[in-house]
Short mmCIF file of C-alpha atoms in Angstrom, two decimals:
data_model
loop_
_atom_site.label_atom_id
_atom_site.label_comp_id
_atom_site.label_asym_id
_atom_site.label_seq_id
_atom_site.Cartn_x
_atom_site.Cartn_y
_atom_site.Cartn_z
CA MET A 1 115.36 113.62 51.73
CA ARG A 2 111.78 112.59 50.06
CA ALA A 3 111.62 109.47 47.79
CA SER A 4 111.13 109.91 44.12
CA SER A 5 110.82 107.35 41.62
CA ALA A 6 112.33 106.77 38.12
CA ARG A 7 113.96 110.10 38.28
CA ARG A 8 117.19 110.57 36.09
CA VAL A 9 119.45 113.36 37.44
CA THR A 10 122.39 114.24 35.45
CA SER A 11 126.07 113.58 36.44
CA PRO A 12 126.76 116.99 38.74
CA ASN A 13 123.64 116.21 40.78
CA ALA A 14 124.46 112.78 41.10
CA TYR A 15 127.89 113.53 42.69
CA GLU A 16 126.40 115.76 45.35
CA LEU A 17 123.63 113.17 45.88
CA ILE A 18 125.86 110.12 46.25
CA GLY A 19 127.97 112.52 48.83
CA LEU A 20 124.89 113.46 50.96
CA PHE A 21 123.78 109.73 50.95
CA LEU A 22 127.01 108.46 52.28
CA GLU A 23 127.26 111.21 54.80
CA SER A 24 123.90 110.61 56.22
CA SER A 25 124.34 106.57 56.16
CA GLY A 26 125.08 104.57 59.26
CA ARG A 27 126.55 101.50 57.36
CA PRO A 28 126.76 102.37 53.67
CA ALA A 29 127.01 99.61 51.13
CA ILE A 30 127.07 98.88 47.29
CA LEU A 31 124.68 96.36 45.82
CA ASP A 32 125.53 95.04 42.56
CA PRO A 33 122.78 92.84 41.33
CA GLY A 34 123.62 89.31 41.79
CA GLU A 35 126.70 89.81 43.92
CA ASP A 36 127.20 90.20 47.60
CA PRO A 37 127.27 93.62 49.02
CA ILE A 38 130.37 95.42 49.40
CA PRO A 39 130.69 97.75 52.72
CA ILE A 40 131.85 101.01 52.10
CA GLY A 41 134.53 102.63 54.34
CA PRO A 42 136.92 105.46 54.10
CA ASP A 43 139.71 103.47 52.61
CA ASN A 44 137.95 101.27 50.06
CA PHE A 45 135.68 103.91 48.12
CA LYS A 46 136.62 106.51 45.25
CA LEU A 47 133.98 108.96 43.47
CA GLU A 48 135.92 110.95 41.04
CA ARG A 49 134.56 113.26 38.78
CA ARG A 50 136.61 114.56 35.81
CA GLY A 51 135.62 115.99 32.36
CA GLY A 52 131.99 115.50 32.91
CA ILE A 53 132.37 112.05 33.76
CA LEU A 54 131.48 110.68 37.20
CA THR A 55 133.33 107.35 37.97
CA LEU A 56 132.55 105.31 41.11
CA GLU A 57 135.00 102.78 42.16
CA VAL A 58 134.89 100.19 45.35
CA TRP A 59 136.97 97.22 46.28
CA SER A 60 137.21 94.42 48.73
CA GLU A 61 139.63 91.74 49.49
CA THR A 62 138.13 89.63 46.73
CA ARG A 63 136.57 92.12 44.33
CA ASN A 64 137.26 95.52 42.82
CA LEU A 65 133.98 97.30 40.93
CA VAL A 66 134.27 100.47 38.83
CA ARG A 67 131.20 101.83 37.28
CA ARG A 68 130.46 105.12 35.43
CA VAL A 69 127.69 106.81 36.82
CA THR A 70 125.22 108.61 34.28
CA GLY A 71 122.23 109.42 36.70
CA ILE A 72 119.92 108.65 39.56
CA ARG A 73 117.14 106.22 39.07
CA SER A 74 115.37 106.55 42.28
CA GLN A 75 116.21 108.00 45.79
CA HIS A 76 114.85 106.87 49.10
CA ARG A 77 116.30 107.83 52.69
CA ALA A 78 117.90 104.13 52.78
CA LYS A 79 118.38 103.44 49.13
CA LEU A 80 119.78 105.38 46.22
CA GLU A 81 119.67 103.46 42.97
CA LEU A 82 122.21 104.70 40.40
CA ILE A 83 122.04 104.34 36.53
CA VAL A 84 125.60 103.02 35.49
CA GLU A 85 127.42 102.19 32.23
CA LYS A 86 129.19 98.83 32.27
CA PHE A 87 132.22 97.49 30.29
CA GLY A 88 131.13 97.71 26.56
CA GLY A 89 128.72 100.72 27.15
CA ARG A 90 126.09 98.64 28.56
CA THR A 91 123.41 100.41 30.87
CA GLY A 92 122.94 98.73 34.27
CA SER A 93 122.18 99.63 37.66
CA LEU A 94 123.81 100.04 41.09
CA SER A 95 122.42 100.58 44.47
CA LEU A 96 123.89 102.42 47.39
CA VAL A 97 121.93 101.22 50.79
CA ASP A 98 122.24 102.09 54.41
CA LEU A 99 122.35 98.54 56.22
CA ALA A 100 121.75 100.26 59.35
CA HIS A 101 118.35 101.61 58.19
CA PRO A 102 115.26 99.10 58.20
CA GLY A 103 114.19 100.36 54.98
CA SER A 104 117.39 98.67 53.33
CA GLN A 105 116.33 95.00 54.38
CA GLU A 106 113.95 94.77 51.21
CA ALA A 107 116.86 95.74 49.07
CA THR A 108 119.16 93.52 50.68
CA ARG A 109 117.14 90.46 50.31
CA ARG A 110 116.54 91.39 46.87
CA GLY A 111 120.25 91.56 46.29
CA ILE A 112 120.64 88.07 47.78
CA ARG A 113 117.86 86.72 45.70
CA LEU A 114 119.71 88.22 42.40
CA LYS A 115 122.89 86.79 43.69
CA TYR A 116 121.45 83.11 44.10
CA ARG A 117 119.61 83.64 40.94
CA GLU A 118 122.72 84.29 38.64
CA ARG A 119 124.43 81.04 40.60
CA PHE A 120 120.99 79.19 39.57
CA ARG A 121 121.53 80.32 35.69
CA ARG A 122 125.22 78.95 35.71
CA SER A 123 123.61 75.54 37.13
CA LEU A 124 121.20 75.56 34.56
CA LEU A 125 123.54 75.99 31.66
CA ARG A 126 126.14 73.62 33.26
CA GLN A 127 123.43 70.48 33.80
CA PHE A 128 121.57 71.22 30.36
CA PRO A 129 124.00 71.92 27.59
CA GLY A 130 122.24 72.57 24.41
CA TRP A 131 118.93 74.08 26.21
CA ARG A 132 118.24 77.61 25.70
CA LEU A 133 117.40 79.73 29.04
CA ALA A 134 113.96 81.05 27.82
CA GLU A 135 112.92 82.52 31.12
CA LEU A 136 114.50 83.32 34.23
CA SER A 137 112.92 85.13 37.21
CA THR A 138 112.85 85.91 41.01
CA GLU A 139 109.94 88.24 40.88
CA PRO A 140 107.05 87.66 42.94
CA ASP A 141 103.79 86.29 41.05
CA LEU A 142 100.68 86.61 43.75
CA GLU A 143 98.04 85.61 41.30
CA ARG A 144 99.86 82.21 40.76
CA SER A 145 101.26 81.99 44.08
CA LEU A 146 104.96 81.88 43.11
CA SER A 147 107.44 82.89 45.63
CA PRO A 148 110.37 85.59 45.35
CA THR A 149 112.44 83.26 47.40
CA TYR A 150 113.01 80.59 44.70
CA PRO A 151 114.24 81.34 41.43
CA ARG A 152 112.37 79.76 38.59
CA ALA A 153 113.24 79.13 34.97
CA LEU A 154 111.84 77.60 31.68
CA LEU A 155 114.25 75.72 29.47
CA ARG A 156 113.84 75.20 25.71
CA LYS A 157 115.17 72.66 23.54
CA GLY A 158 113.66 72.46 20.12
CA SER A 159 109.77 71.95 20.46
CA ILE A 160 109.96 70.85 24.03
CA GLY A 161 110.52 72.81 27.34
CA LEU A 162 111.59 71.92 31.09
CA ALA A 163 110.56 73.80 34.23
CA ALA A 164 113.39 74.53 36.82
CA ILE A 165 113.38 76.04 40.43
CA GLY A 166 116.09 76.34 42.99
CA ALA A 167 116.64 76.97 46.59
CA ALA A 168 119.87 78.83 48.10
CA GLU A 169 121.81 77.70 51.04
CA ASP A 170 120.32 80.62 53.33
CA ALA A 171 116.87 79.84 52.20
CA VAL A 172 114.47 79.75 55.45
CA ASP A 173 112.35 76.65 53.86
CA VAL A 174 114.48 74.54 51.38
CA ASP A 175 111.62 71.86 51.28
CA GLY A 176 109.14 74.69 49.80
CA ALA A 177 110.91 74.42 46.79
CA LEU A 178 108.99 71.52 45.38
CA THR A 179 105.70 72.93 46.18
CA PHE A 180 106.60 76.22 44.42
CA GLY A 181 108.18 74.04 41.47
CA LEU A 182 104.98 72.10 40.84
CA ILE A 183 102.79 75.18 40.64
CA TRP A 184 105.34 76.69 38.15
CA LEU A 185 105.33 73.20 35.97
CA ASP A 186 101.49 73.37 36.20
CA TYR A 187 101.39 77.05 34.95
CA LEU A 188 103.84 76.70 32.26
CA ARG A 189 101.79 73.80 30.95
CA ARG A 190 98.69 75.36 31.06
CA ARG A 191 100.13 78.80 29.50
CA ASP A 192 101.01 77.23 26.30
CA SER A 193 99.58 73.67 25.69
CA GLN A 194 101.39 73.30 22.58
CA VAL A 195 104.91 73.24 24.20
CA PRO A 196 105.29 70.07 26.21
CA ILE A 197 107.04 70.90 29.45
CA GLN A 198 108.87 67.32 30.07
CA GLY A 199 109.35 67.57 33.85
CA LEU A 200 110.66 69.71 36.60
CA ALA A 201 114.60 70.29 37.55
CA ILE A 202 114.98 71.26 41.47
CA PHE A 203 118.48 72.38 42.85
CA VAL A 204 118.51 72.32 46.55
CA PRO A 205 121.40 72.63 49.04
CA ALA A 206 123.72 69.55 49.51
CA GLY A 207 122.50 67.98 52.63
CA ARG A 208 119.31 69.30 52.90
CA GLU A 209 117.71 67.27 49.80
CA ALA A 210 116.27 64.25 51.79
CA ALA A 211 112.63 65.63 52.17
CA THR A 212 112.48 66.86 48.45
CA CYS A 213 113.99 63.20 47.51
CA HIS A 214 111.03 61.39 49.70
CA ARG A 215 108.43 63.65 48.19
CA VAL A 216 109.01 63.10 44.62
CA ARG A 217 109.07 59.36 45.06
CA HIS A 218 105.45 59.67 45.78
CA LEU A 219 104.41 61.85 42.97
CA ASN A 220 102.59 60.66 39.73
CA PRO A 221 104.74 60.05 36.45
CA SER A 222 103.41 63.33 35.01
CA ALA A 223 105.65 65.24 37.55
CA THR A 224 108.82 63.64 36.25
CA CYS A 225 111.49 65.48 38.65
CA ALA A 226 115.37 65.64 38.46
CA ILE A 227 117.07 66.50 41.60
CA PHE A 228 120.47 68.50 42.05
CA VAL A 229 122.40 69.44 45.01
CA HIS A 230 124.60 72.48 44.86
CA PHE A 231 127.61 72.86 47.04
CA PRO A 232 129.45 75.77 48.68
CA ASP A 233 131.98 75.85 45.77
CA GLY A 234 129.53 76.87 43.49
CA LEU A 235 129.19 73.14 41.63
CA GLU A 236 126.12 70.90 41.72
CA ASP A 237 125.95 67.20 41.23
CA ALA A 238 122.62 65.18 40.47
CA VAL A 239 121.25 62.82 42.87
CA ASP A 240 118.80 59.77 42.68
CA PRO A 241 115.75 59.73 44.83
CA ARG A 242 115.45 56.27 44.89
CA ASP A 243 118.46 56.12 47.31
CA TYR A 244 116.60 57.82 49.90
CA THR A 245 114.33 55.28 51.68
CA ASN A 246 114.98 55.52 55.54
CA PHE A 247 113.01 58.26 57.26
CA ASP A 248 114.10 60.31 60.37
CA THR A 249 111.08 59.26 62.75
CA ARG A 250 110.62 56.68 65.29
CA ILE A 251 107.42 54.92 67.12
CA ASP A 252 107.88 54.59 70.63
CA PRO A 253 105.89 51.44 72.51
CA CYS A 254 102.42 52.55 73.59
CA HIS A 255 101.91 52.50 77.28
CA ARG A 256 98.77 52.46 79.43
CA PRO A 257 97.61 55.88 80.48
CA LEU A 258 98.19 56.75 84.08
CA ALA A 259 100.06 53.46 84.67
CA THR A 260 102.29 54.62 87.18
CA ALA A 261 100.40 57.83 88.45
CA PRO A 262 99.26 57.58 92.35
CA ALA A 263 95.68 56.65 93.00
CA GLN A 264 95.12 60.69 94.10
CA THR A 265 96.35 61.58 90.78
CA VAL A 266 94.12 59.12 88.93
CA ASP A 267 91.10 60.38 90.77
CA TRP A 268 91.77 64.11 90.20
CA VAL A 269 92.24 63.39 86.64
CA GLN A 270 88.57 61.69 86.62
CA ARG A 271 87.06 64.58 88.50
CA ILE A 272 88.52 67.38 86.35
CA GLN A 273 87.85 65.63 83.08
CA ILE A 274 84.11 65.48 83.63
CA ALA A 275 84.07 69.22 84.00
CA PRO A 276 82.45 71.21 81.13
CA ASP A 277 84.58 71.97 78.28
CA VAL A 278 87.53 69.85 79.27
CA ASP A 279 88.92 67.49 76.87
CA ARG A 280 91.25 64.33 78.21
CA ARG A 281 93.70 63.32 75.70
CA ASP A 282 95.83 60.15 76.46
CA HIS A 283 99.40 59.89 74.72
CA PRO A 284 101.29 56.88 73.74
CA ASP A 285 103.94 57.22 76.50
CA GLY A 286 101.37 56.84 79.41
CA ALA A 287 100.85 60.59 79.93
CA VAL A 288 97.70 62.19 79.99
CA SER A 289 96.74 66.03 79.26
CA LEU A 290 93.86 68.13 80.16
CA ALA A 291 92.67 70.95 77.82
CA VAL A 292 89.86 73.33 77.04
CA ARG A 293 89.24 73.75 73.42
CA GLY A 294 92.97 72.79 72.57
CA LEU A 295 94.61 74.60 75.07
CA GLU A 296 96.46 72.17 77.51
CA PHE A 297 96.42 73.40 81.53
CA ALA A 298 97.47 70.23 83.21
CA ARG A 299 99.29 66.85 82.59
CA VAL A 300 99.97 63.86 84.19
CA THR A 301 103.46 62.38 83.56
CA GLY A 302 104.73 59.46 85.28
CA GLU A 303 103.81 60.14 89.07
CA ARG A 304 103.61 63.84 88.69
CA MET A 305 100.85 66.11 87.97
CA LEU A 306 101.76 69.44 86.34
CA PHE A 307 99.30 72.29 85.94
CA GLY A 308 99.59 76.21 84.58
CA LEU A 309 99.84 77.79 81.11
CA ASP A 310 103.30 79.78 80.64
CA HIS A 311 104.79 78.13 83.77
CA LYS A 312 104.01 74.70 85.10
CA HIS A 313 103.71 73.93 88.79
CA GLU A 314 103.26 70.32 90.51
CA ALA A 315 100.04 69.65 92.14
CA SER A 316 100.11 67.96 95.33
CA THR A 317 97.45 69.19 97.68
CA ALA A 318 93.87 69.44 97.61
CA ALA A 319 94.38 73.34 97.27
CA HIS A 320 96.21 72.68 94.06
CA LEU A 321 93.19 70.66 92.81
CA THR A 322 90.85 73.57 93.49
CA GLU A 323 93.26 75.96 91.72
CA ILE A 324 93.48 73.74 88.50
CA GLU A 325 89.59 73.43 88.30
CA ALA A 326 89.49 77.46 88.59
CA LEU A 327 92.16 77.70 85.80
CA ALA A 328 89.94 75.43 83.59
CA ARG A 329 86.87 77.55 84.06
CA GLY A 330 88.84 80.61 83.36
CA ILE A 331 90.33 79.42 80.15
CA ALA A 332 86.61 78.35 79.11
CA ALA A 333 85.55 81.75 79.76
CA ARG A 334 88.45 83.55 77.84
CA ARG A 335 88.21 81.04 74.88
CA ALA A 336 84.41 81.23 74.49
CA HIS A 337 82.64 80.37 71.25
CA ASP A 338 81.88 84.02 70.46
CA GLY A 339 85.30 85.63 71.36
CA PRO A 340 87.38 87.95 69.43
CA ARG A 341 88.57 86.09 66.44
CA GLU A 342 91.74 88.10 66.65
CA SER A 343 92.45 86.59 70.16
CA SER A 344 95.88 84.38 70.31
CA LEU A 345 93.74 81.90 72.04
CA TYR A 346 92.10 81.09 68.79
CA SER A 347 94.41 78.55 67.45
CA GLU A 348 94.69 75.53 65.36
CA ALA A 349 94.69 73.25 68.48
CA TRP A 350 90.88 74.32 69.04
CA LEU A 351 90.08 73.11 65.55
CA GLU A 352 91.94 69.78 66.39
CA SER A 353 90.10 69.41 69.60
CA GLN A 354 86.68 69.94 67.60
CA VAL A 355 87.91 67.30 65.16
CA ARG A 356 88.76 64.85 68.00
CA GLN A 357 85.65 65.27 69.76
CA LYS A 358 83.42 64.91 66.36
CA ILE A 359 85.52 62.36 64.51
CA GLU A 360 82.56 60.79 63.14
CA THR A 361 81.46 63.79 61.48
CA ILE A 362 84.66 64.00 59.66
CA ASP A 363 84.11 60.38 58.74
CA ALA A 364 81.65 58.04 60.12
CA SER A 365 83.61 55.04 59.30
CA LEU A 366 86.32 56.10 61.56
CA TRP A 367 86.84 54.53 65.46
CA THR A 368 86.33 57.17 67.96
CA GLN A 369 89.12 55.72 70.06
CA PRO A 370 92.10 55.26 69.89
CA LEU A 371 93.22 58.55 68.37
CA TYR A 372 97.08 59.40 68.21
CA GLY A 373 98.84 62.66 67.84
CA GLN A 374 102.47 62.59 66.89
CA VAL A 375 102.79 59.13 66.04
CA PRO A 376 105.23 58.67 64.31
CA GLU A 377 107.30 61.19 65.82
CA PHE A 378 109.31 63.67 63.33
CA ALA A 379 112.82 64.07 64.44
CA GLY A 380 114.33 68.02 64.37
CA GLY A 381 111.15 69.80 65.85
CA GLU A 382 107.60 70.81 65.24
CA ARG A 383 105.64 70.43 62.28
CA GLY A 384 103.34 73.04 60.63
CA VAL A 385 100.53 70.94 60.84
CA LEU A 386 98.57 69.40 63.22
CA ASP A 387 97.89 65.40 62.73
CA ILE A 388 95.78 62.75 64.03
CA LEU A 389 96.43 59.06 63.53
CA ALA A 390 93.07 57.15 63.39
CA CYS A 391 91.79 53.78 62.22
CA ASP A 392 88.58 53.04 60.26
CA ARG A 393 86.22 50.01 61.06
CA SER A 394 87.89 47.97 58.05
CA GLY A 395 91.27 48.27 59.96
CA ARG A 396 92.61 50.84 57.45
CA LEU A 397 95.02 53.75 58.94
CA VAL A 398 93.75 57.13 58.17
CA VAL A 399 96.12 60.20 58.41
CA ILE A 400 94.26 63.16 59.32
CA GLU A 401 95.92 66.60 58.70
CA ILE A 402 94.38 69.61 60.11
CA LYS A 403 95.16 73.29 59.32
CA ALA A 404 92.87 76.48 60.53
CA SER A 405 94.17 79.01 57.88
CA GLN A 406 95.67 78.87 54.24
CA ASP A 407 98.74 77.04 53.74
CA VAL A 408 100.10 76.72 50.08
CA HIS A 409 102.37 73.64 51.53
CA LEU A 410 99.61 71.71 53.19
CA PRO A 411 99.47 69.11 50.41
CA LEU A 412 103.39 68.38 50.84
CA GLN A 413 103.30 68.54 54.64
CA ALA A 414 100.53 65.87 54.90
CA LEU A 415 102.47 63.88 52.34
CA ASP A 416 105.64 63.95 54.65
CA TYR A 417 103.52 62.62 57.32
CA TRP A 418 101.71 59.91 55.30
CA MET A 419 104.60 58.37 53.99
CA ARG A 420 106.14 57.75 57.45
CA VAL A 421 103.13 56.25 58.42
CA LYS A 422 103.07 54.00 55.48
CA TRP A 423 106.79 53.17 55.99
CA HIS A 424 106.28 52.21 59.80
CA LEU A 425 102.72 50.34 58.88
CA GLU A 426 104.84 47.98 56.10
CA ARG A 427 107.17 47.06 58.98
CA GLY A 428 104.46 45.96 61.53
CA GLU A 429 105.65 48.38 64.14
CA PHE A 430 101.89 49.97 65.13
CA SER A 431 100.61 46.53 66.12
CA GLY A 432 103.91 45.31 67.30
CA ARG A 433 104.14 48.53 69.67
CA GLY A 434 100.84 48.52 71.06
CA TYR A 435 98.92 50.79 68.89
CA PHE A 436 95.06 50.21 67.91
CA PRO A 437 94.96 47.12 70.39
CA GLY A 438 92.24 44.63 69.59
CA ILE A 439 92.26 46.01 65.88
CA GLY A 440 93.77 43.88 62.93
CA LEU A 441 95.35 46.64 60.73
CA ARG A 442 95.25 46.11 57.21
CA PRO A 443 98.37 46.18 55.08
CA GLU A 444 96.97 48.87 52.62
CA PRO A 445 98.61 52.46 52.42
CA PRO A 446 96.87 54.58 54.84
CA ARG A 447 94.18 56.79 53.50
CA LEU A 448 94.78 60.82 54.03
CA LEU A 449 92.05 63.36 54.98
CA LEU A 450 93.00 67.12 55.01
CA VAL A 451 90.75 69.00 57.13
CA ALA A 452 90.44 72.87 57.25
CA PRO A 453 87.70 75.74 57.20
CA ALA A 454 85.87 75.36 53.86
CA LEU A 455 87.31 79.08 52.84
CA ASP A 456 90.76 78.53 53.95
CA PHE A 457 91.93 75.66 51.54
CA HIS A 458 94.76 77.70 49.71
CA PRO A 459 93.65 78.00 46.07
CA SER A 460 97.15 76.02 44.96
CA ASN A 461 96.10 73.36 47.12
CA GLU A 462 94.37 71.56 44.54
CA THR A 463 97.28 71.93 41.98
CA ILE A 464 99.59 70.38 44.05
CA LEU A 465 97.25 67.39 45.07
CA ASN A 466 96.66 66.61 41.18
CA PHE A 467 100.52 65.67 41.33
CA LEU A 468 100.40 63.10 44.00
CA ALA A 469 100.71 59.39 43.30
CA PRO A 470 97.23 57.65 42.45
CA ALA A 471 98.03 55.01 45.28
CA ILE A 472 97.60 58.03 47.69
CA ASP A 473 93.66 57.96 48.61
CA VAL A 474 93.51 61.58 49.39
CA GLU A 475 90.28 63.63 50.50
CA ARG A 476 89.78 67.57 51.30
CA ILE A 477 87.24 68.07 53.73
CA GLY A 478 86.01 71.63 54.31
CA VAL A 479 84.30 72.67 57.74
CA GLY A 480 82.17 75.59 58.06
CA ILE A 481 83.50 78.98 59.18
CA GLU A 482 81.60 78.71 62.40
CA TRP A 483 83.26 75.44 63.61
CA ARG A 484 84.22 76.77 67.16
CA GLN A 485 80.26 76.69 67.90
CA GLU A 486 79.46 73.72 65.74
CA LEU A 487 81.68 71.20 63.51
CA ARG A 488 79.90 70.74 60.36
CA VAL A 489 81.29 69.82 56.88
CA MET A 490 80.45 71.79 54.04
CA PHE A 491 82.08 69.90 51.30
CA ARG A 492 84.24 66.61 50.34
CA SER A 493 86.55 66.56 47.58
CA SER A 494 88.34 63.49 46.66
CA VAL A 495 90.90 63.55 44.03
CA LEU A 496 90.16 60.83 41.96
CA PRO A 497 92.85 57.78 40.83
CA CYS A 498 95.15 58.33 37.96
CA ARG A 499 95.33 62.19 38.47
CA PHE A 500 97.30 63.63 35.67
CA PRO A 501 97.17 67.44 34.89
CA SER A 502 95.08 67.50 31.67
CA SER A 503 97.64 69.92 30.43
CA ALA A 504 100.83 67.69 30.90
CA LYS A 505 102.22 66.24 27.76
#
C-alpha cells in the first residue's frame, strides 16, 4: 500500500481501507492523541456502517472509545490516520497503527508524548490557577534546539508570563529538562521583550528531582525556577531546592601508585611507559594504567598486571611483556594521527590524553602534576563527559570538562561535577585524604574550564552558561580541529560575572 499525505477519503472507502489495514497488521492498535494505545483484537473492536455513517468502537478494561469516521487523512503501511467526529461535532484525528511494524515506532513515541502533554496541561492548570495557558507544544524546534521529549508551555497572567517544561516518568533523561527549559526561557524573553517572563516552572517525576534541584541552586537570580514533582496517581507537589544539600559522591583516600606491586611489575611499567605514544596515568587507588592516545591496553591493580582490549589477561612472564609492547605498537599504528575520522578508535579519551599531556597549553597557570580523573566519583554509573581535576599555582582547584563533539547538556553536566568538587573542598576532604600533596589548597570555589574542538561547542551552550551563578568562574576553551596532530587553543571565552541575560525582566 503506497503512502499518501493529507488525502481525504469518503466513508465507503474508509470502511474498506480500515478493514484492509487491520487484516495486514501484525499487532493493530488505536492511538488517540493524549492517551495510551488500545490494542485491537477480535473481541474488543467494532466497525459499523449504517445509513452512510461509519462508526468505530474499541474498548479495554479501563476505556471505551466511540468515534464517527468521516475520512482518511493519511495512509501508510504502519499507520492509517483517520479523520473523526468527536462529541459535539468537533473534528479530530485518530490513528490505527501496526505495533509490529518498525515504522510505527515514531507514531507510538508521538502518542506517548501527547499523553504526557495532556497530563502536563492539567498540572499547569492545577498549580497556577488564575493563569492562562497561552502556548503548549511537544513539537521539535531544531532551530532553537528544543526537544519534543519535553512538553513546554507559556503561561500568561495579565502583562507577565511564566515559562514551563515537563519530563514524563519514562523520559530517558529526566535531568535534561532543565537544559531545554532554560533554552525555552531565554527564547521567550528574546521573542517578546515587552512581556516580562518571570521564571521557569519545571515538572519532573517524584524521586528523580535531586539533580535538577542541585542545579537550580547554582543558577543566577534571573533564572528563578520552581520545581514540581509528579506522582503516578497524576498529582504533583512543589519541592524546595534548598532541601537538597547532600551529594551522592565520595572521595576515597589517595594511595601511592604501585605501592603493592612486585618489583618485576614496577620494572615492566617503567619499561613500557617510555615507549613512543604510551601514556601512564596514576589513579588515586594506587592503580596505574598504560594507554596509547587514550585507549588503555594495560593496568596494574594491587599485585596484578592485566593487559588486553576486549578481554584482559594477566601478565606474569617475559613473553607477556613482549606481547604487551607489541599491543601498544599495534594500537599506535591503528590510532594514527591521520587515520580515518569515522573510526571508532577516535574517541573523547584521545582528546583527554592530549589535554593531559599539554595541560599548560590549556592553561599555563596549572600544575602539570598531579592530575586526577573521576574524583570525586559519581554514584550510579558513568557520566557523559570526561573530567580532569587540576590545581593552579595559586592553590585553587580547577575542574576541566572535555567533550569531543557537540552536546547541548555540556554546561549543566560540568556544573554537576563542579558542585561536587566544591562540596568536598569545603569539607577539607581533598587535603585530608592525600590529594595534591604539598599544595595548600585555597578555599575559593573551583574554576571551571570547558574544553572542546572550537567548532563543536553546541550553539546553545553559551545560552546555558549565561544562566550560571556569578560565583562560578567558567571559561570555554576551543581547540583546533587538528587536535590529534597538535593541541592548539583557537579561542578562550570567559563568561563575565553578573551574567544576566539581557532580555530578562
